[in-house]
PDB file of C-alpha atoms in Angstrom:
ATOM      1  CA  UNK A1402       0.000   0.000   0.000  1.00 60.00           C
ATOM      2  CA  UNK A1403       1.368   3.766  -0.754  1.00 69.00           C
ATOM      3  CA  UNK A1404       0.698   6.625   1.139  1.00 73.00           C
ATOM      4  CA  UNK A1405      -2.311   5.984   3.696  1.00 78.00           C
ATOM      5  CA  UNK A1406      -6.328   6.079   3.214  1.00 79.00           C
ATOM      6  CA  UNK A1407      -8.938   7.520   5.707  1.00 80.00           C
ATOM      7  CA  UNK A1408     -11.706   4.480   7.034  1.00 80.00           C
ATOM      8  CA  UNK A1409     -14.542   6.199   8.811  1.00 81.00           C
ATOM      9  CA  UNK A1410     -17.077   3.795  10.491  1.00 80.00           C
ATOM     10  CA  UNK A1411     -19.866   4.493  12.767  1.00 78.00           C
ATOM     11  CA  UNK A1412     -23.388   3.321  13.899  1.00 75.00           C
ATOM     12  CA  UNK A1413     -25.850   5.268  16.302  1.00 71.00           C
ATOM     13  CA  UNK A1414     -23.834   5.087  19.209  1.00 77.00           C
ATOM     14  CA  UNK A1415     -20.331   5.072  18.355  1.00 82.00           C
ATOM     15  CA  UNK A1416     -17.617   6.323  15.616  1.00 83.00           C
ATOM     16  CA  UNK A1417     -14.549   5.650  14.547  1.00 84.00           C
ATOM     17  CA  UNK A1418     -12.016   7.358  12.082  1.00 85.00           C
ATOM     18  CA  UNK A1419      -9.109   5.276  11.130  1.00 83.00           C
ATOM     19  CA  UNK A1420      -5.354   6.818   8.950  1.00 84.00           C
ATOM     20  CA  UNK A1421      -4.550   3.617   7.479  1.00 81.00           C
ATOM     21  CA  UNK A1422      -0.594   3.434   6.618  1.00 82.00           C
ATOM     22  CA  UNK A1423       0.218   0.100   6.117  1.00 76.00           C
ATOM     23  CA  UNK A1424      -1.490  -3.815   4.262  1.00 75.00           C
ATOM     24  CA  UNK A1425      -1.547  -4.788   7.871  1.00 80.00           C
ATOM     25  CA  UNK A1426      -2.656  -3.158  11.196  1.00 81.00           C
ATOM     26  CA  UNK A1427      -2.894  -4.469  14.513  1.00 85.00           C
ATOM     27  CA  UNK A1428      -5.414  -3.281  16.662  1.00 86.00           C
ATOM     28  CA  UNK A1429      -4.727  -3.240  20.510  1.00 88.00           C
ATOM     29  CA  UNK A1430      -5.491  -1.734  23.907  1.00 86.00           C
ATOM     30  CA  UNK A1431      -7.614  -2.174  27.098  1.00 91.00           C
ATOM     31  CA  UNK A1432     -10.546  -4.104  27.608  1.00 90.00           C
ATOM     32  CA  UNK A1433     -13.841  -2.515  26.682  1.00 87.00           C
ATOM     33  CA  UNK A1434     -12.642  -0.039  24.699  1.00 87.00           C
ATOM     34  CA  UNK A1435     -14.273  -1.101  21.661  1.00 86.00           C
ATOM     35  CA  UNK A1436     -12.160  -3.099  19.988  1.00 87.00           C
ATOM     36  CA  UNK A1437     -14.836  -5.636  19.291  1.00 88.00           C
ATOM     37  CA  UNK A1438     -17.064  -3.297  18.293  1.00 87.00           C
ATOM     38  CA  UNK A1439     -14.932  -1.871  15.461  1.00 86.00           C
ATOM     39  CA  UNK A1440     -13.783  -4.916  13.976  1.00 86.00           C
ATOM     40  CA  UNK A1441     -17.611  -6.172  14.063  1.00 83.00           C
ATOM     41  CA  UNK A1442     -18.442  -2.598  11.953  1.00 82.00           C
ATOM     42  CA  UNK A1443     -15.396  -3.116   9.498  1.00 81.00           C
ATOM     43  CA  UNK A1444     -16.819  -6.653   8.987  1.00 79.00           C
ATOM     44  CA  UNK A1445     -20.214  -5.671   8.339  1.00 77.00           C
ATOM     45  CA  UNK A1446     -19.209  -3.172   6.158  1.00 73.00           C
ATOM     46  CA  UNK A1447     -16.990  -5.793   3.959  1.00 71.00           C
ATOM     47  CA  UNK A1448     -19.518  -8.203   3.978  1.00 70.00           C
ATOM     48  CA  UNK A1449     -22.450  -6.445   3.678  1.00 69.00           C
ATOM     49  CA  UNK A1450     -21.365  -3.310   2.049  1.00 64.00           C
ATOM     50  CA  UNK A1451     -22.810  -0.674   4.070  1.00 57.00           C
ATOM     51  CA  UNK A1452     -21.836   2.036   6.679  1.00 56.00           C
ATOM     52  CA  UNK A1453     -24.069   4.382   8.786  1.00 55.00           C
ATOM     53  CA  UNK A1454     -21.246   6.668   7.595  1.00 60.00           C
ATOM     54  CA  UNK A1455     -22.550   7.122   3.741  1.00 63.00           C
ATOM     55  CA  UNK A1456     -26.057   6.770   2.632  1.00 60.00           C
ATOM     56  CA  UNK A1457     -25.401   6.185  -0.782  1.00 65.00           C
ATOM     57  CA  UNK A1458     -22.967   5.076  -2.948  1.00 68.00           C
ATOM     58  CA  UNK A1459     -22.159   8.357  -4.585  1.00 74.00           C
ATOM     59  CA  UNK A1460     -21.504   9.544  -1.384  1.00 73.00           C
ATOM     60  CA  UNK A1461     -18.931   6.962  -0.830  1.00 75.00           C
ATOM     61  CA  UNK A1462     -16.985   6.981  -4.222  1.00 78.00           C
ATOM     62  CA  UNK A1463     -17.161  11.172  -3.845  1.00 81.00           C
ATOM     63  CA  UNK A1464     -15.093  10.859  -0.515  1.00 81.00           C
ATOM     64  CA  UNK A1465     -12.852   8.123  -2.066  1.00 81.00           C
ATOM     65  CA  UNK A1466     -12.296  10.360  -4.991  1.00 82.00           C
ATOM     66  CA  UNK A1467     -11.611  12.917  -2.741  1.00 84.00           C
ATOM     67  CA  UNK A1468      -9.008  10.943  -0.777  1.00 83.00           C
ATOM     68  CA  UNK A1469      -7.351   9.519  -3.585  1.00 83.00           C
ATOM     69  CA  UNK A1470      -6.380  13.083  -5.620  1.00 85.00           C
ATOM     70  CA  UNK A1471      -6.200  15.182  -2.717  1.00 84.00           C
ATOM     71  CA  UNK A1472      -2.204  15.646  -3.478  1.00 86.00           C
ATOM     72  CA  UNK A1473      -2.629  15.822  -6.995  1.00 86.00           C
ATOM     73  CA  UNK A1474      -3.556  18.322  -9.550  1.00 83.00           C
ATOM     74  CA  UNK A1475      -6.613  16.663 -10.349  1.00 81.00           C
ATOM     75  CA  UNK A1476      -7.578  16.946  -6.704  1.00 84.00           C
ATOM     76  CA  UNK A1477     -11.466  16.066  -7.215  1.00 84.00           C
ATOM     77  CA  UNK A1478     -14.293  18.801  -5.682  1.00 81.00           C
ATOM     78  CA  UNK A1479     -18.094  19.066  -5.965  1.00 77.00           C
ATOM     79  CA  UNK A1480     -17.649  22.676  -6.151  1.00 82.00           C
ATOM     80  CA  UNK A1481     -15.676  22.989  -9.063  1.00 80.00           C
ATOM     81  CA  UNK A1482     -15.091  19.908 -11.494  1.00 81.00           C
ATOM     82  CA  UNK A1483     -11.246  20.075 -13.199  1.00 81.00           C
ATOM     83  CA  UNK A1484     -12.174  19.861 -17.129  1.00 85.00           C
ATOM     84  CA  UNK A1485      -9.600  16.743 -17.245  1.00 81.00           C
ATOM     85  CA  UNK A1486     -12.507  14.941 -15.547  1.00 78.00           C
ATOM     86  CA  UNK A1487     -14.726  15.388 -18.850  1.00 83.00           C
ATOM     87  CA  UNK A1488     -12.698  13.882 -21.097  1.00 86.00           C
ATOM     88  CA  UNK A1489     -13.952  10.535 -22.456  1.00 89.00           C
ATOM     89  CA  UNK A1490     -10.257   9.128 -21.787  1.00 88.00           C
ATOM     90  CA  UNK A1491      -9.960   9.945 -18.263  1.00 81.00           C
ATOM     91  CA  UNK A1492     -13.672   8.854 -17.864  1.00 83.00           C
ATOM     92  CA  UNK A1493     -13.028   5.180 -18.918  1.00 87.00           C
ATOM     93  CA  UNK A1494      -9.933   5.895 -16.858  1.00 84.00           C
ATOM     94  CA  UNK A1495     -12.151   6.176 -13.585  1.00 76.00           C
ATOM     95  CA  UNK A1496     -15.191   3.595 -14.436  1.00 82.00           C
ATOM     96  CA  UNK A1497     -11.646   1.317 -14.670  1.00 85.00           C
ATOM     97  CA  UNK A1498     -10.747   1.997 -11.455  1.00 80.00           C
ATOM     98  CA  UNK A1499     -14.033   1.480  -9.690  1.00 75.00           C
ATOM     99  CA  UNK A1500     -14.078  -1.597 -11.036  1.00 74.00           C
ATOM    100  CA  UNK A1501     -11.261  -2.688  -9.110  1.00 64.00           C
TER     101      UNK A1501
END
């Protein structure tokens, strides 16, 4: 993995925002703590595909977008929309990359 991604999580009662920096993580400290809890949220999300955190899926490849250019010169925004983003290359480009 290069450079690190953002995981946010949460439910009603809890939330948790994760910098992710390398493939593997341990996760440790005291009991009840939540622990538990978080890894039963990241494996609900794998499995099931859904967070309280986004409500749809355009809200969820948005924020990925916006993690992934943030240190680029495409850096993505709702606001304003680089015209690099419009061309059909770089469109096939992204539908690519959501594929994977």
């Amino acid at each position: 993995m290069k450079g690190s991604i953002k995981v946010q999580v949460s439910n009603s009662h809890i939330s948790f925002t994760l910098e992710l920096e390398r493939n593997i993580t341990i996760i440790c400290g005291d009991s009840a703590t939540g622990k538990t809890t978080l890894i039963g949220m990241l494996r609900d999300y794998e499995e099931n595909g859904r967070s309280s955190l986004y409500f749809s899926l355009e809200q969820y490849f948005t924020d990925l977008l916006i993690q992934l250019t943030h240190d680029t010169v495409l850096h993505y925004s709702k606001n304003r929309l680089h015209p690099s983003y419009l061309q059909s290359a770089n469109v096939a480009k992204v539908l690519r990359a959501m594929q994977e």
